[in-house]
Amino acid sequence: MTQPAPNDPASVTVELERIRRTIEVGFTRTGGDLALLVQRNDTTDATLKEVGRRIDNVDGRLDTLERGETDRQKREQARVDALERNRWPLPSLAALVGLCALLLSLWTAANR
């Protein structure tokens, strides 16, 4: 196989065509890689937005829990309040029993 002369216009044209094809393939590959990176970036942005919405949602629910504004917490607080209002009046009952014992003691002492 003989090499063509460097000044041969046909060989220069063939080499230029090969270079052009190589550059086109490189640009096409680079364009595809960039398109893939843009797609991944868009997907990442969408994922981050979704994560941000979820964090905001959880943060709002946590604030509601900390303030005690859920229906369950309100029901439990109402239940505790009702129990505290209706609890057994032990101090009053103890004072009443002590007073009755004192009166009984005085009545017994008076009858002797």
N, CA, C and O of each residue as an XYZ file, in Angstrom:
448
protein
N       0.837     -1.148      0.000
C       0.000      0.000      0.000
C       0.904      1.239      0.000
O       1.789      1.405      0.840
N       0.640      2.066     -0.952
C       1.460      3.258     -1.085
C       0.750      4.441     -0.485
O      -0.474      4.557     -0.545
N       1.520      5.294      0.079
C       0.920      6.493      0.662
C       0.821      7.558     -0.402
O       1.747      7.747     -1.191
N      -0.322      8.268     -0.427
C      -0.441      9.327     -1.430
C       0.461     10.500     -1.082
O       0.897     10.655      0.059
N       0.717     11.279     -2.034
C       1.577     12.444     -1.832
C       0.872     13.448     -0.935
O      -0.350     13.576     -1.006
N       1.610     14.164     -0.091
C       0.985     15.099      0.831
C       0.268     16.245      0.134
O      -0.642     16.840      0.710
N       0.646     16.554     -1.051
C       0.024     17.676     -1.741
C      -1.122     17.233     -2.634
O      -1.698     18.051     -3.351
N      -1.459     15.960     -2.602
C      -2.524     15.448     -3.461
C      -3.870     15.961     -2.935
O      -4.204     15.687     -1.782
N      -4.652     16.691     -3.734
C      -5.927     17.244     -3.265
C      -6.917     16.169     -2.852
O      -7.721     16.408     -1.951
N      -6.894     15.022     -3.459
C      -7.831     13.947     -3.089
C      -7.521     13.426     -1.699
O      -8.440     13.178     -0.919
N      -6.248     13.255     -1.369
C      -5.893     12.759     -0.030
C      -6.185     13.815      1.032
O      -6.597     13.481      2.143
N      -5.975     15.075      0.698
C      -6.290     16.145      1.646
C      -7.792     16.167      1.898
O      -8.215     16.345      3.040
N      -8.593     15.994      0.879
C     -10.046     15.982      1.018
C     -10.486     14.810      1.885
O     -11.354     14.963      2.745
N      -9.883     13.625      1.661
C     -10.226     12.440      2.449
C      -9.853     12.655      3.918
O     -10.630     12.321      4.813
N      -8.695     13.197      4.159
C      -8.273     13.441      5.550
C      -9.158     14.484      6.222
O      -9.525     14.338      7.388
N      -9.497     15.531      5.486
C     -10.403     16.541      6.051
C     -11.775     15.935      6.368
O     -12.393     16.283      7.374
N     -12.236     15.048      5.526
C     -13.530     14.387      5.773
C     -13.450     13.502      7.020
O     -14.389     13.460      7.815
N     -12.345     12.806      7.186
C     -12.172     11.967      8.383
C     -12.140     12.841      9.651
O     -12.755     12.510     10.665
N     -11.416     13.951      9.568
C     -11.342     14.859     10.717
C     -12.727     15.421     11.031
O     -13.125     15.498     12.193
N     -13.468     15.820      9.967
C     -14.806     16.359     10.163
C     -15.707     15.310     10.810
O     -16.461     15.627     11.730
N     -15.637     14.093     10.350
C     -16.449     13.013     10.910
C     -16.086     12.770     12.377
O     -16.969     12.577     13.212
N     -14.794     12.782     12.688
C     -14.342     12.596     14.061
C     -14.848     13.726     14.955
O     -15.284     13.484     16.080
N     -14.789     14.943     14.459
C     -15.283     16.083     15.239
C     -16.790     15.991     15.434
O     -17.285     16.276     16.525
N     -17.534     15.597     14.392
C     -18.989     15.449     14.510
C     -19.353     14.389     15.548
O     -20.254     14.576     16.365
N     -18.627     13.273     15.492
C     -18.889     12.207     16.477
C     -18.593     12.711     17.883
O     -19.343     12.433     18.819
N     -17.505     13.448     18.029
C     -17.164     13.998     19.345
C     -18.209     14.981     19.834
O     -18.607     14.930     20.998
N     -18.667     15.888     18.954
C     -19.698     16.839     19.345
C     -21.016     16.140     19.665
O     -21.723     16.525     20.597
N     -21.340     15.108     18.884
C     -22.573     14.361     19.146
C     -22.494     13.668     20.498
O     -23.457     13.692     21.265
N     -21.376     13.060     20.793
C     -21.190     12.391     22.071
C     -21.249     13.412     23.217
O     -21.886     13.167     24.242
N     -20.582     14.551     23.034
C     -20.586     15.607     24.055
C     -22.002     16.149     24.238
O     -22.434     16.390     25.365
N     -22.727     16.343     23.127
C     -24.114     16.810     23.216
C     -24.992     15.816     23.955
O     -25.835     16.214     24.758
N     -24.805     14.532     23.695
C     -25.573     13.502     24.411
C     -25.254     13.486     25.891
O     -26.146     13.356     26.730
N     -23.956     13.620     26.211
C     -23.563     13.664     27.627
C     -24.168     14.875     28.331
O     -24.628     14.771     29.468
N     -24.166     16.032     27.650
C     -24.759     17.235     28.239
C     -26.267     17.072     28.421
O     -26.824     17.495     29.434
N     -26.918     16.462     27.444
C     -28.361     16.231     27.568
C     -28.655     15.315     28.754
O     -29.622     15.531     29.484
N     -27.822     14.295     28.944
C     -27.996     13.403     30.087
C     -27.784     14.152     31.400
O     -28.526     13.939     32.359
N     -26.785     15.020     31.453
C     -26.544     15.801     32.660
C     -27.701     16.763     32.951
O     -28.083     16.949     34.106
N     -28.248     17.365     31.910
C     -29.397     18.261     32.104
C     -30.592     17.472     32.631
O     -31.303     17.940     33.520
N     -30.813     16.281     32.088
C     -31.926     15.446     32.556
C     -31.720     15.051     34.013
O     -32.661     15.102     34.805
N     -30.524     14.664     34.370
C     -30.242     14.294     35.761
C     -30.406     15.492     36.688
O     -30.905     15.349     37.804
N     -29.992     16.660     36.238
C     -30.146     17.872     37.031
C     -31.627     18.186     37.253
O     -32.032     18.540     38.360
N     -32.426     18.054     36.202
C     -33.863     18.299     36.337
C     -34.496     17.302     37.303
O     -35.338     17.668     38.123
N     -34.084     16.037     37.201
C     -34.610     15.018     38.102
C     -34.205     15.308     39.542
O     -35.007     15.161     40.464
N     -32.950     15.722     39.726
C     -32.474     16.047     41.075
C     -33.227     17.247     41.636
O     -33.597     17.254     42.810
N     -33.459     18.267     40.802
C     -34.214     19.437     41.256
C     -35.628     19.047     41.679
O     -36.123     19.504     42.710
N     -36.271     18.203     40.878
C     -37.627     17.771     41.224
C     -37.617     16.974     42.520
O     -38.505     17.137     43.356
N     -36.622     16.119     42.691
C     -36.525     15.325     43.915
C     -36.288     16.221     45.121
O     -36.890     16.018     46.176
N     -35.414     17.209     44.970
C     -35.137     18.130     46.079
C     -36.371     18.958     46.433
O     -36.617     19.229     47.608
N     -37.132     19.352     45.446
C     -38.373     20.093     45.727
C     -39.351     19.218     46.497
O     -39.997     19.683     47.436
N     -39.464     17.951     46.103
C     -40.365     17.027     46.799
C     -39.900     16.819     48.234
O     -40.710     16.814     49.161
N     -38.598     16.648     48.412
C     -38.047     16.479     49.762
C     -38.297     17.738     50.587
O     -38.635     17.650     51.767
N     -38.136     18.900     49.977
C     -38.404     20.152     50.678
C     -39.849     20.264     51.104
O     -40.136     20.712     52.214
N     -40.774     19.859     50.232
C     -42.205     19.870     50.594
C     -42.476     18.916     51.743
O     -43.232     19.236     52.660
N     -41.861     17.747     51.692
C     -42.071     16.780     52.783
C     -41.518     17.303     54.095
O     -42.140     17.132     55.143
N     -40.359     17.936     54.049
C     -39.769     18.491     55.275
C     -40.665     19.589     55.833
O     -40.890     19.652     57.042
N     -41.174     20.450     54.963
C     -42.086     21.506     55.421
C     -43.348     20.908     56.038
O     -43.850     21.408     57.045
N     -43.855     19.840     55.434
C     -45.050     19.178     55.958
C     -44.780     18.592     57.340
O     -45.582     18.761     58.259
N     -43.652     17.903     57.483
C     -43.303     17.310     58.775
C     -43.048     18.403     59.810
O     -43.432     18.264     60.971
N     -42.402     19.483     59.390
C     -42.137     20.590     60.299
C     -43.446     21.216     60.790
O     -43.576     21.551     61.967
N     -44.402     21.369     59.890
C     -45.704     21.902     60.287
C     -46.430     20.981     61.254
O     -47.031     21.434     62.228
N     -46.369     19.682     60.975
C     -47.025     18.729     61.877
C     -46.344     18.726     63.240
O     -47.013     18.610     64.267
N     -45.020     18.853     63.258
C     -44.288     18.890     64.513
C     -44.660     20.133     65.320
O     -44.836     20.058     66.536
N     -44.777     21.267     64.644
C     -45.205     22.493     65.332
C     -46.600     22.319     65.929
O     -46.856     22.754     67.052
N     -47.494     21.686     65.184
C     -48.851     21.438     65.681
C     -48.817     20.545     66.907
O     -49.543     20.783     67.872
N     -47.981     19.523     66.876
C     -47.867     18.629     68.032
C     -47.290     19.360     69.238
O     -47.752     19.169     70.363
N     -46.287     20.191     69.007
C     -45.665     20.910     70.117
C     -46.631     21.903     70.750
O     -46.573     22.135     71.957
N     -47.514     22.489     69.957
C     -48.489     23.427     70.497
C     -49.692     22.718     71.112
O     -50.493     23.351     71.799
N     -49.829     21.420     70.875
C     -50.938     20.659     71.447
C     -52.259     20.931     70.759
O     -53.304     20.967     71.409
N     -52.223     21.121     69.456
C     -53.421     21.486     68.727
C     -54.054     20.334     67.954
O     -54.977     20.571     67.175
N     -53.602     19.118     68.135
C     -54.230     18.012     67.420
C     -55.525     17.631     68.126
O     -55.706     17.915     69.310
N     -56.415     16.990     67.393
C     -57.694     16.586     67.972
C     -57.486     15.619     69.132
O     -58.165     15.714     70.155
N     -56.562     14.704     68.975
C     -56.311     13.723     70.037
C     -55.811     14.420     71.299
O     -56.256     14.106     72.402
N     -54.890     15.364     71.136
C     -54.372     16.073     72.306
C     -55.471     16.892     72.975
O     -55.520     16.976     74.202
N     -56.350     17.496     72.181
C     -57.453     18.273     72.755
C     -58.410     17.360     73.524
O     -58.876     17.717     74.606
N     -58.704     16.173     72.962
C     -59.580     15.221     73.667
C     -58.944     14.758     74.967
O     -59.615     14.675     75.996
N     -57.637     14.455     74.922
C     -56.951     14.004     76.135
C     -56.916     15.104     77.190
O     -57.088     14.829     78.377
N     -56.696     16.340     76.767
C     -56.677     17.441     77.721
C     -58.055     17.649     78.344
O     -58.160     17.910     79.543
N     -59.110     17.537     77.542
C     -60.470     17.662     78.066
C     -60.757     16.530     79.054
O     -61.406     16.742     80.079
N     -60.271     15.332     78.740
C     -60.475     14.183     79.628
C     -59.759     14.397     80.962
O     -60.324     14.134     82.024
N     -58.513     14.875     80.903
C     -57.748     15.127     82.124
C     -58.420     16.226     82.946
O     -58.519     16.121     84.169
N     -58.876     17.272     82.275
C     -59.561     18.352     82.991
C     -60.817     17.828     83.692
O     -61.084     18.188     84.839
N     -61.586     16.981     83.006
C     -62.799     16.417     83.619
C     -62.439     15.536     84.806
O     -63.116     15.573     85.833
N     -61.384     14.746     84.675
C     -60.967     13.891     85.787
C     -60.497     14.728     86.980
O     -60.762     14.382     88.131
N     -59.809     15.812     86.701
C     -59.349     16.665     87.793
C     -60.519     17.350     88.496
O     -60.488     17.530     89.714
N     -61.538     17.728     87.747
C     -62.706     18.346     88.365
C     -63.482     17.342     89.213
O     -64.009     17.694     90.269
N     -63.551     16.112     88.758
C     -64.366     15.104     89.436
C     -63.550     14.160     90.310
O     -64.056     13.111     90.707
N     -62.328     14.494     90.617
C     -61.500     13.585     91.406
C     -62.031     13.481     92.834
O     -62.767     14.344     93.312
N     -61.644     12.428     93.475
C     -62.082     12.166     94.845
C     -61.512     13.239     95.762
O     -60.300     13.457     95.763
N     -62.345     13.911     96.535
C     -61.855     15.012     97.384
C     -61.220     14.473     98.666
O     -61.766     14.628     99.758
N     -60.073     13.846     98.514
C     -59.427     13.220     99.664
C     -59.068     14.212    100.775
O     -59.319     13.891    101.936
N     -58.513     15.364    100.511
C     -58.201     16.273    101.615
C     -59.466     16.722    102.360
O     -59.472     16.814    103.588
N     -60.515     16.995    101.616
C     -61.764     17.409    102.274
C     -62.355     16.260    103.070
O     -62.868     16.455    104.172
N     -62.282     15.062    102.507
C     -62.818     13.894    103.202
C     -62.009     13.608    104.470
O     -62.582     13.247    105.498
N     -60.701     13.763    104.407
C     -59.860     13.534    105.587
C     -60.191     14.550    106.678
O     -60.254     14.198    107.855
N     -60.400     15.799    106.293
C     -60.771     16.816    107.274
C     -62.130     16.501    107.890
O     -62.315     16.686    109.093
N     -63.071     16.034    107.099
C     -64.403     15.684    107.603
C     -64.334     14.499    108.560
O     -64.984     14.512    109.605
N     -63.552     13.475    108.215
C     -63.410     12.317    109.094
C     -62.740     12.737    110.407
O     -63.139     12.299    111.486
N     -61.704     13.602    110.298
C     -61.041     14.083    111.514
C     -62.005     14.873    112.397
O     -61.992     14.720    113.619
N     -62.831     15.707    111.795
C     -63.811     16.484    112.555
C     -64.839     15.564    113.206
O     -65.222     15.772    114.357
N     -65.285     14.549    112.471
C     -66.245     13.587    113.046
C     -65.611     12.840    114.223
O     -66.257     12.614    115.247
N     -64.349     12.464    114.068
C     -63.663     11.763    115.158
C     -63.531     12.671    116.376
O     -63.693     12.207    117.505
N     -63.241     13.941    116.173
C     -63.153     14.891    117.272
C     -64.499     15.058    117.963
O     -64.579     15.059    119.191
N     -65.553     15.198    117.171
C     -66.891     15.334    117.764
C     -67.289     14.058    118.516
O     -67.885     14.136    119.591
N     -66.969     12.901    117.965
C     -67.289     11.652    118.633
C     -66.517     11.521    119.935
O     -67.056     11.067    120.944
N     -65.244     11.925    119.906
C     -64.427     11.892    121.106
C     -64.984     12.832    122.182
O     -65.064     12.467    123.355
N     -65.362     14.028    121.774
C     -65.938     14.987    122.723
C     -67.276     14.473    123.254
O     -67.553     14.617    124.445
N     -68.077     13.901    122.435
C     -69.395     13.390    122.866
C     -69.195     12.219    123.843
O     -69.897     12.111    124.849
N     -68.215     11.336    123.526
C     -67.928     10.212    124.423
C     -67.396     10.734    125.747
O     -67.782     10.232    126.803
N     -66.528     11.720    125.716
C     -65.962     12.277    126.942
C     -67.050     12.996    127.741
O     -67.021     12.974    128.972
N     -67.971     13.609    127.091
C     -69.039     14.331    127.789
C     -70.032     13.366    128.446
O     -70.619     13.702    129.475
N     -70.225     12.206    127.884
C     -71.177     11.237    128.419
C     -70.597     10.446    129.578
O     -71.360      9.733    130.230
N     -69.376     10.511    129.870
C     -68.791      9.736    130.962
C     -68.991     10.423    132.210
O     -68.569      9.934    133.259
